[in-house]
PDB file of C-alpha atoms and ligand atoms in Angstrom:
ATOM      1  CA  MET A 115       0.110  -0.253   0.051  1.00 57.00           C
ATOM      2  CA  THR A 116       2.617   2.364   1.206  1.00 60.00           C
ATOM      3  CA  LYS A 117       4.579   1.617  -2.471  1.00 65.00           C
ATOM      4  CA  ASN A 118       1.578   2.840  -4.233  1.00 68.00           C
ATOM      5  CA  ILE A 119       1.482   5.720  -2.540  1.00 65.00           C
ATOM      6  CA  LEU A 120       4.945   6.362  -3.252  1.00 71.00           C
ATOM      7  CA  VAL A 121       4.232   5.969  -7.167  1.00 72.00           C
ATOM      8  CA  VAL A 122       1.366   8.000  -7.326  1.00 73.00           C
ATOM      9  CA  GLU A 123       2.977  10.845  -5.911  1.00 75.00           C
ATOM     10  CA  LYS A 124       6.015  10.462  -8.112  1.00 74.00           C
ATOM     11  CA  ILE A 125       3.685  10.853 -11.077  1.00 73.00           C
ATOM     12  CA  LEU A 126       1.832  13.538 -10.150  1.00 80.00           C
ATOM     13  CA  SER A 127       5.100  15.603  -9.104  1.00 88.00           C
ATOM     14  CA  ALA A 128       6.365  14.426 -12.275  1.00 90.00           C
ATOM     15  CA  ASN A 129       3.107  15.985 -14.045  1.00 93.00           C
ATOM     16  CA  ASP A 130       3.248  18.631 -12.000  1.00 94.00           C
ATOM     17  CA  ARG A 131       7.019  19.762 -12.969  1.00 96.00           C
ATOM     18  CA  ILE A 132       6.213  19.546 -17.079  1.00 97.00           C
ATOM     19  CA  ALA A 133       3.027  21.469 -16.492  1.00 97.00           C
ATOM     20  CA  ASP A 134       5.124  24.287 -14.852  1.00 97.00           C
ATOM     21  CA  GLU A 135       7.070  24.051 -18.086  1.00 97.00           C
ATOM     22  CA  ASN A 136       3.668  24.676 -20.109  1.00 98.00           C
ATOM     23  CA  ARG A 137       2.987  27.271 -18.364  1.00 98.00           C
ATOM     24  CA  ALA A 138       6.234  28.838 -18.950  1.00 98.00           C
ATOM     25  CA  ILE A 139       5.488  28.228 -22.759  1.00 98.00           C
ATOM     26  CA  PHE A 140       2.197  30.413 -22.560  1.00 98.00           C
ATOM     27  CA  ASP A 141       3.947  33.085 -20.471  1.00 97.00           C
ATOM     28  CA  ALA A 142       6.945  33.328 -23.175  1.00 97.00           C
ATOM     29  CA  ALA A 143       4.045  33.502 -25.735  1.00 97.00           C
ATOM     30  CA  GLY A 144       1.387  35.780 -23.766  1.00 96.00           C
ATOM     31  CA  VAL A 145      -0.825  32.791 -24.257  1.00 97.00           C
ATOM     32  CA  LYS A 146      -3.812  32.663 -21.594  1.00 97.00           C
ATOM     33  CA  ALA A 147      -4.624  29.001 -21.353  1.00 98.00           C
ATOM     34  CA  PHE A 148      -8.079  27.565 -20.009  1.00 98.00           C
ATOM     35  CA  ASN A 149      -8.463  24.094 -18.858  1.00 98.00           C
ATOM     36  CA  LEU A 150     -12.073  22.844 -19.870  1.00 98.00           C
ATOM     37  CA  MET A 151     -13.341  19.995 -17.463  1.00 98.00           C
ATOM     38  CA  ALA A 152     -16.348  18.306 -17.231  1.00 98.00           C
ATOM     39  CA  SER A 153     -18.715  14.918 -17.455  1.00 97.00           C
ATOM     40  CA  PRO A 154     -18.950  13.623 -20.687  1.00 97.00           C
ATOM     41  CA  GLY A 155     -22.129  15.530 -23.078  1.00 98.00           C
ATOM     42  CA  ALA A 156     -22.130  18.561 -20.357  1.00 98.00           C
ATOM     43  CA  GLY A 157     -21.268  20.538 -23.181  1.00 98.00           C
ATOM     44  CA  LYS A 158     -17.367  21.286 -23.262  1.00 98.00           C
ATOM     45  CA  THR A 159     -17.382  21.798 -27.188  1.00 98.00           C
ATOM     46  CA  SER A 160     -20.542  23.489 -27.318  1.00 98.00           C
ATOM     47  CA  LEU A 161     -19.318  25.996 -25.266  1.00 98.00           C
ATOM     48  CA  ILE A 162     -15.757  26.133 -27.177  1.00 98.00           C
ATOM     49  CA  GLU A 163     -17.820  26.600 -30.563  1.00 98.00           C
ATOM     50  CA  GLN A 164     -19.531  29.505 -28.943  1.00 98.00           C
ATOM     51  CA  THR A 165     -16.407  30.682 -27.121  1.00 98.00           C
ATOM     52  CA  ILE A 166     -14.830  30.480 -30.666  1.00 97.00           C
ATOM     53  CA  LYS A 167     -17.615  32.132 -32.291  1.00 96.00           C
ATOM     54  CA  HIS A 168     -17.996  35.174 -30.482  1.00 95.00           C
ATOM     55  CA  LEU A 169     -13.758  35.922 -29.567  1.00 94.00           C
ATOM     56  CA  SER A 170     -12.504  34.919 -32.749  1.00 91.00           C
ATOM     57  CA  PRO A 171     -13.323  38.287 -34.342  1.00 83.00           C
ATOM     58  CA  GLN A 172     -10.782  40.042 -32.069  1.00 90.00           C
ATOM     59  CA  MET A 173      -8.050  37.199 -31.153  1.00 94.00           C
ATOM     60  CA  ASN A 174      -7.006  33.652 -32.021  1.00 96.00           C
ATOM     61  CA  ILE A 175      -7.704  30.686 -30.711  1.00 97.00           C
ATOM     62  CA  ALA A 176      -5.874  27.435 -30.786  1.00 97.00           C
ATOM     63  CA  VAL A 177      -8.144  24.481 -28.971  1.00 98.00           C
ATOM     64  CA  ILE A 178      -6.233  20.977 -27.802  1.00 97.00           C
ATOM     65  CA  ASP A 179      -9.126  18.546 -27.606  1.00 96.00           C
ATOM     66  CA  GLY A 180      -8.400  15.378 -25.406  1.00 94.00           C
ATOM     67  CA  ASP A 181     -11.017  12.398 -26.203  1.00 91.00           C
ATOM     68  CA  ILE A 182     -10.166   8.849 -25.824  1.00 92.00           C
ATOM     69  CA  ALA A 183     -10.929   7.997 -29.326  1.00 91.00           C
ATOM     70  CA  THR A 184     -12.278  10.111 -32.985  1.00 90.00           C
ATOM     71  CA  ASP A 185     -11.085  13.500 -34.239  1.00 92.00           C
ATOM     72  CA  LEU A 186     -14.818  14.631 -33.718  1.00 95.00           C
ATOM     73  CA  ASP A 187     -14.419  17.446 -31.474  1.00 95.00           C
ATOM     74  CA  ALA A 188     -11.072  19.188 -33.054  1.00 96.00           C
ATOM     75  CA  ASP A 189     -13.198  19.037 -36.540  1.00 96.00           C
ATOM     76  CA  ARG A 190     -16.020  20.834 -34.737  1.00 97.00           C
ATOM     77  CA  ALA A 191     -13.657  23.463 -33.608  1.00 97.00           C
ATOM     78  CA  LYS A 192     -11.534  23.835 -36.832  1.00 97.00           C
ATOM     79  CA  ALA A 193     -15.101  24.512 -38.123  1.00 97.00           C
ATOM     80  CA  ALA A 194     -15.855  26.669 -35.716  1.00 97.00           C
ATOM     81  CA  GLY A 195     -12.681  28.910 -36.746  1.00 95.00           C
ATOM     82  CA  ALA A 196     -10.244  27.657 -34.788  1.00 96.00           C
ATOM     83  CA  ILE A 197      -6.769  25.821 -34.885  1.00 96.00           C
ATOM     84  CA  ALA A 198      -7.069  22.693 -33.378  1.00 97.00           C
ATOM     85  CA  VAL A 199      -5.085  19.659 -32.334  1.00 96.00           C
ATOM     86  CA  GLN A 200      -6.739  16.278 -31.199  1.00 96.00           C
ATOM     87  CA  ILE A 201      -5.266  14.104 -28.701  1.00 94.00           C
ATOM     88  CA  ASN A 202      -5.712  10.614 -28.091  1.00 93.00           C
ATOM     89  CA  THR A 203      -5.484   9.651 -25.016  1.00 93.00           C
ATOM     90  CA  GLY A 204      -5.875   5.615 -25.803  1.00 91.00           C
ATOM     91  CA  GLY A 205      -7.776   4.930 -22.445  1.00 91.00           C
ATOM     92  CA  GLN A 206      -6.996   7.418 -20.399  1.00 91.00           C
ATOM     93  CA  CYS A 207      -9.296   9.104 -18.496  1.00 94.00           C
ATOM     94  CA  HIS A 208      -7.628  12.571 -18.623  1.00 95.00           C
ATOM     95  CA  LEU A 209      -4.931  14.667 -20.405  1.00 96.00           C
ATOM     96  CA  ASP A 210      -1.818  15.264 -18.267  1.00 96.00           C
ATOM     97  CA  ALA A 211       0.753  18.087 -18.998  1.00 97.00           C
ATOM     98  CA  VAL A 212       3.284  15.726 -21.491  1.00 96.00           C
ATOM     99  CA  MET A 213       0.226  14.856 -23.780  1.00 96.00           C
ATOM    100  CA  VAL A 214      -0.532  19.221 -23.716  1.00 97.00           C
ATOM    101  CA  ASN A 215       3.303  19.680 -24.312  1.00 97.00           C
ATOM    102  CA  SER A 216       3.440  17.566 -27.483  1.00 96.00           C
ATOM    103  CA  ALA A 217       0.060  19.249 -29.114  1.00 97.00           C
ATOM    104  CA  LEU A 218       2.046  22.842 -28.071  1.00 97.00           C
ATOM    105  CA  LYS A 219       4.763  21.565 -30.383  1.00 96.00           C
ATOM    106  CA  GLN A 220       2.445  21.511 -32.851  1.00 95.00           C
ATOM    107  CA  ILE A 221       0.872  24.907 -32.311  1.00 96.00           C
ATOM    108  CA  SER A 222       2.549  28.569 -34.045  1.00 95.00           C
ATOM    109  CA  LEU A 223       2.010  30.222 -30.423  1.00 96.00           C
ATOM    110  CA  LYS A 224       3.057  33.355 -31.564  1.00 93.00           C
ATOM    111  CA  ASP A 225      -0.342  33.848 -33.895  1.00 90.00           C
ATOM    112  CA  ILE A 226      -2.534  32.614 -30.834  1.00 96.00           C
ATOM    113  CA  GLU A 227      -3.682  34.614 -27.800  1.00 96.00           C
ATOM    114  CA  VAL A 228      -5.889  32.055 -26.008  1.00 97.00           C
ATOM    115  CA  VAL A 229      -5.717  28.404 -25.877  1.00 98.00           C
ATOM    116  CA  ILE A 230      -8.845  26.296 -24.589  1.00 98.00           C
ATOM    117  CA  VAL A 231      -8.087  22.849 -23.455  1.00 98.00           C
ATOM    118  CA  GLU A 232     -11.459  20.751 -23.660  1.00 98.00           C
ATOM    119  CA  ASN A 233     -10.254  17.939 -20.901  1.00 97.00           C
ATOM    120  CA  VAL A 234     -11.643  14.202 -21.370  1.00 96.00           C
ATOM    121  CA  GLY A 235     -14.822  14.022 -20.335  1.00 96.00           C
ATOM    122  CA  ASN A 236     -14.999  12.687 -16.403  1.00 94.00           C
ATOM    123  CA  LEU A 237     -15.623  14.395 -12.976  1.00 96.00           C
ATOM    124  CA  VAL A 238     -12.746  12.867 -11.378  1.00 94.00           C
ATOM    125  CA  CYS A 239      -9.291  12.107 -13.077  1.00 93.00           C
ATOM    126  CA  PRO A 240      -8.953  15.536 -14.867  1.00 94.00           C
ATOM    127  CA  ALA A 241      -8.961  17.221 -11.031  1.00 92.00           C
ATOM    128  CA  SER A 242      -5.624  15.455 -10.007  1.00 92.00           C
ATOM    129  CA  PHE A 243      -3.929  16.387 -13.334  1.00 95.00           C
ATOM    130  CA  GLN A 244      -2.053  19.875 -13.523  1.00 95.00           C
ATOM    131  CA  LEU A 245      -1.930  20.785 -17.105  1.00 97.00           C
ATOM    132  CA  GLY A 246       0.098  24.526 -17.535  1.00 98.00           C
ATOM    133  CA  THR A 247      -3.120  26.313 -17.654  1.00 98.00           C
ATOM    134  CA  HIS A 248      -3.860  29.724 -15.866  1.00 97.00           C
ATOM    135  CA  LYS A 249      -7.752  28.765 -15.405  1.00 97.00           C
ATOM    136  CA  SER A 250      -9.496  25.446 -14.431  1.00 98.00           C
ATOM    137  CA  VAL A 251     -13.112  25.868 -15.942  1.00 98.00           C
ATOM    138  CA  LEU A 252     -15.929  23.209 -14.665  1.00 98.00           C
ATOM    139  CA  ILE A 253     -19.069  22.782 -17.156  1.00 98.00           C
ATOM    140  CA  ALA A 254     -21.605  21.406 -15.187  1.00 98.00           C
ATOM    141  CA  SER A 255     -25.037  20.407 -16.806  1.00 98.00           C
ATOM    142  CA  ILE A 256     -28.526  20.697 -15.882  1.00 98.00           C
ATOM    143  CA  PRO A 257     -29.379  17.218 -16.985  1.00 98.00           C
ATOM    144  CA  GLU A 258     -26.649  15.317 -14.663  1.00 97.00           C
ATOM    145  CA  GLY A 259     -28.775  16.751 -11.385  1.00 98.00           C
ATOM    146  CA  ASP A 260     -28.558  18.936  -8.526  1.00 98.00           C
ATOM    147  CA  ASP A 261     -26.582  16.542  -6.303  1.00 98.00           C
ATOM    148  CA  LYS A 262     -22.829  16.131  -8.627  1.00 98.00           C
ATOM    149  CA  PRO A 263     -20.747  18.842  -6.256  1.00 98.00           C
ATOM    150  CA  TYR A 264     -21.953  16.240  -3.010  1.00 98.00           C
ATOM    151  CA  LYS A 265     -20.533  13.682  -5.004  1.00 97.00           C
ATOM    152  CA  TYR A 266     -17.849  15.179  -6.757  1.00 97.00           C
ATOM    153  CA  PRO A 267     -16.061  17.520  -4.421  1.00 97.00           C
ATOM    154  CA  GLY A 268     -12.669  17.237  -5.496  1.00 96.00           C
ATOM    155  CA  MET A 269     -13.764  18.750  -9.361  1.00 97.00           C
ATOM    156  CA  TYR A 270     -15.721  21.500  -7.774  1.00 97.00           C
ATOM    157  CA  ARG A 271     -12.842  22.297  -5.206  1.00 96.00           C
ATOM    158  CA  GLY A 272     -10.267  23.029  -7.285  1.00 91.00           C
ATOM    159  CA  VAL A 273     -11.869  25.501 -10.133  1.00 98.00           C
ATOM    160  CA  ASP A 274     -11.558  28.788 -10.881  1.00 98.00           C
ATOM    161  CA  ALA A 275     -15.300  29.195 -12.570  1.00 98.00           C
ATOM    162  CA  LEU A 276     -18.384  27.067 -12.762  1.00 98.00           C
ATOM    163  CA  VAL A 277     -20.155  27.059 -15.827  1.00 98.00           C
ATOM    164  CA  ILE A 278     -24.033  25.740 -15.579  1.00 98.00           C
ATOM    165  CA  ASN A 279     -24.849  25.158 -19.129  1.00 98.00           C
ATOM    166  CA  LYS A 280     -28.111  23.644 -20.589  1.00 98.00           C
ATOM    167  CA  ILE A 281     -30.201  25.998 -18.601  1.00 98.00           C
ATOM    168  CA  ASP A 282     -33.194  25.934 -21.320  1.00 98.00           C
ATOM    169  CA  LEU A 283     -33.961  22.308 -19.668  1.00 98.00           C
ATOM    170  CA  LEU A 284     -34.965  23.721 -15.946  1.00 98.00           C
ATOM    171  CA  PRO A 285     -38.432  23.815 -16.921  1.00 98.00           C
ATOM    172  CA  TYR A 286     -38.110  19.900 -17.632  1.00 98.00           C
ATOM    173  CA  VAL A 287     -35.344  18.434 -15.826  1.00 97.00           C
ATOM    174  CA  ALA A 288     -35.473  18.214 -11.638  1.00 96.00           C
ATOM    175  CA  PHE A 289     -33.023  20.037 -10.803  1.00 98.00           C
ATOM    176  CA  ASN A 290     -32.987  22.476  -7.922  1.00 98.00           C
ATOM    177  CA  MET A 291     -30.379  24.960  -7.953  1.00 98.00           C
ATOM    178  CA  GLU A 292     -30.378  26.457  -4.508  1.00 98.00           C
ATOM    179  CA  TYR A 293     -29.694  23.250  -3.332  1.00 98.00           C
ATOM    180  CA  PHE A 294     -26.691  22.869  -6.077  1.00 98.00           C
ATOM    181  CA  ARG A 295     -25.534  26.007  -5.437  1.00 98.00           C
ATOM    182  CA  LYS A 296     -25.385  25.215  -1.661  1.00 98.00           C
ATOM    183  CA  GLY A 297     -23.190  22.072  -2.381  1.00 98.00           C
ATOM    184  CA  VAL A 298     -21.049  24.954  -4.094  1.00 98.00           C
ATOM    185  CA  GLU A 299     -20.566  27.629  -1.823  1.00 98.00           C
ATOM    186  CA  ILE A 300     -19.157  25.085   0.810  1.00 98.00           C
ATOM    187  CA  LEU A 301     -16.680  23.603  -1.449  1.00 98.00           C
ATOM    188  CA  ASN A 302     -15.496  26.568  -3.450  1.00 98.00           C
ATOM    189  CA  PRO A 303     -16.661  30.067  -1.336  1.00 98.00           C
ATOM    190  CA  GLY A 304     -17.474  32.469  -3.610  1.00 98.00           C
ATOM    191  CA  LEU A 305     -16.657  30.429  -7.000  1.00 98.00           C
ATOM    192  CA  GLU A 306     -17.346  32.816 -10.343  1.00 98.00           C
ATOM    193  CA  THR A 307     -20.624  30.724 -11.445  1.00 98.00           C
ATOM    194  CA  PHE A 308     -21.947  31.331 -15.280  1.00 98.00           C
ATOM    195  CA  PRO A 309     -25.560  29.580 -15.836  1.00 98.00           C
ATOM    196  CA  LEU A 310     -26.080  29.407 -19.762  1.00 98.00           C
ATOM    197  CA  SER A 311     -27.479  27.567 -22.406  1.00 98.00           C
ATOM    198  CA  CYS A 312     -25.091  27.057 -25.776  1.00 98.00           C
ATOM    199  CA  LYS A 313     -28.657  25.770 -27.228  1.00 98.00           C
ATOM    200  CA  THR A 314     -30.064  29.570 -26.911  1.00 98.00           C
ATOM    201  CA  GLY A 315     -27.516  31.845 -26.399  1.00 98.00           C
ATOM    202  CA  GLU A 316     -29.204  33.198 -22.929  1.00 98.00           C
ATOM    203  CA  GLY A 317     -26.286  34.134 -20.427  1.00 98.00           C
ATOM    204  CA  LEU A 318     -23.298  33.279 -22.685  1.00 98.00           C
ATOM    205  CA  ASP A 319     -22.326  36.937 -22.804  1.00 98.00           C
ATOM    206  CA  THR A 320     -21.287  37.120 -18.825  1.00 98.00           C
ATOM    207  CA  TRP A 321     -19.080  33.815 -19.777  1.00 98.00           C
ATOM    208  CA  ILE A 322     -17.689  35.831 -22.833  1.00 97.00           C
ATOM    209  CA  GLN A 323     -17.166  38.795 -20.940  1.00 97.00           C
ATOM    210  CA  TRP A 324     -15.333  36.582 -18.250  1.00 97.00           C
ATOM    211  CA  ILE A 325     -12.982  34.719 -20.601  1.00 96.00           C
ATOM    212  CA  LYS A 326     -12.235  38.053 -22.730  1.00 95.00           C
ATOM    213  CA  LYS A 327     -11.120  39.965 -19.595  1.00 94.00           C
ATOM    214  CA  TYR A 328      -8.548  37.493 -18.613  1.00 92.00           C
ATOM    215  CA  ALA A 329      -7.656  36.704 -22.040  1.00 89.00           C
ATOM    216  CA  LEU A 330      -6.380  40.376 -22.787  1.00 86.00           C
ATOM    217  CA  GLN A 331      -4.842  40.809 -19.087  1.00 83.00           C
TER     218      GLN A 331
HETATM  219  N1  GTP B  87     -30.609  21.303 -24.449  1.00 59.43           N
HETATM  220  C1  GTP B  87     -29.542  21.583 -25.064  1.00 59.43           C
HETATM  221  N2  GTP B  87     -28.179  20.832 -25.230  1.00 59.43           N
HETATM  222  C2  GTP B  87     -26.987  21.388 -25.293  1.00 59.43           C
HETATM  223  C3  GTP B  87     -26.706  22.527 -24.821  1.00 59.43           C
HETATM  224  N3  GTP B  87     -25.054  22.262 -24.759  1.00 59.43           N
HETATM  225  C4  GTP B  87     -24.668  21.164 -25.428  1.00 59.43           C
HETATM  226  N4  GTP B  87     -26.237  20.656 -25.557  1.00 59.43           N
HETATM  227  C5  GTP B  87     -26.152  19.353 -26.340  1.00 59.43           C
HETATM  228  O1  GTP B  87     -25.300  18.295 -25.295  1.00 59.43           O
HETATM  229  C6  GTP B  87     -24.873  17.201 -26.130  1.00 59.43           C
HETATM  230  C7  GTP B  87     -23.204  17.217 -25.683  1.00 59.43           C
HETATM  231  O2  GTP B  87     -22.949  18.422 -26.081  1.00 59.43           O
HETATM  232  P1  GTP B  87     -21.160  18.571 -26.575  1.00 59.43           P
HETATM  233  O3  GTP B  87     -20.702  19.695 -26.681  1.00 59.43           O
HETATM  234  O4  GTP B  87     -20.726  17.972 -27.881  1.00 59.43           O
HETATM  235  O5  GTP B  87     -20.606  17.756 -25.143  1.00 59.43           O
HETATM  236  P2  GTP B  87     -18.978  17.485 -24.761  1.00 59.43           P
HETATM  237  O6  GTP B  87     -18.947  17.920 -23.250  1.00 59.43           O
HETATM  238  O7  GTP B  87     -18.355  18.343 -25.228  1.00 59.43           O
HETATM  239  O8  GTP B  87     -19.338  16.085 -24.776  1.00 59.43           O
HETATM  240  P3  GTP B  87     -17.915  14.917 -24.956  1.00 59.43           P
HETATM  241  O9  GTP B  87     -16.491  15.791 -25.229  1.00 59.43           O
HETATM  242  O10 GTP B  87     -18.323  13.754 -25.537  1.00 59.43           O
HETATM  243  O11 GTP B  87     -17.561  14.882 -23.152  1.00 59.43           O
HETATM  244  C8  GTP B  87     -24.946  17.738 -27.778  1.00 59.43           C
HETATM  245  O12 GTP B  87     -25.846  16.733 -28.135  1.00 59.43           O
HETATM  246  C9  GTP B  87     -25.330  19.158 -27.625  1.00 59.43           C
HETATM  247  O13 GTP B  87     -26.275  19.549 -28.939  1.00 59.43           O
HETATM  248  C10 GTP B  87     -27.013  23.254 -24.212  1.00 59.43           C
HETATM  249  O14 GTP B  87     -27.250  24.538 -23.436  1.00 59.43           O
HETATM  250  N5  GTP B  87     -28.576  23.141 -24.401  1.00 59.43           N
HETATM  251 MG1   MG B  88     -16.550  17.492 -26.649  1.00 59.43          MG
END
């Protein structure tokens, strides 16, 4: 048991060293980087598409897309107007700093202002692996249920912002927003939160203002 813990610690500290390298690469290029995490289907790629649509007239965006298999999400980011690199993790349930480092070698950062990383859909493993991005963003979505902060505390504790997607479905799904927000507040007091719908566009403006403000700092 003790040996296992030591191995995990070594893996994480090796990952953190590469994450620091990634951060230095972003900073040297004057790029702001965001790590989007969520459960499968919460709307990560949909939010990336909307963000590209609203930001790309003013800034160039690159997307690093993590998935177990397929290039589908990178294709969607490209179609929306970004440069996109797909990473297939081959079964690994999260991106790690080495994967992001190798994706960065395929992107000419001098032409880019914002890098958005779409992590593998999962509410557990991505929380443990630093990537070197500046901000971590969690996307929750209404159909997942209002108990997720209570069941996946590690993910809610470590993020800098929370998007609550699919608010257009609130009339059809039993989702108690007060209960959900109470769970979030216990884990991450004062967390910036953006309720929105990628489908209808409601609430998107506030999210776009947040990411734009940080990207221009
Ligand atoms: N009703 C509704 N559907 C949405 C909204 N945003 C996304 N969807 C739908 O949710 C499904 C999943 O969206 P994606 O953006 O592919 O989700 P994802 O998190 O990138 O999924 P994975 O990469 O597979 O984990 C798609 O059918 C979207 O059309 C929304 O605001 N409202
Ligand atoms: Mg996706």
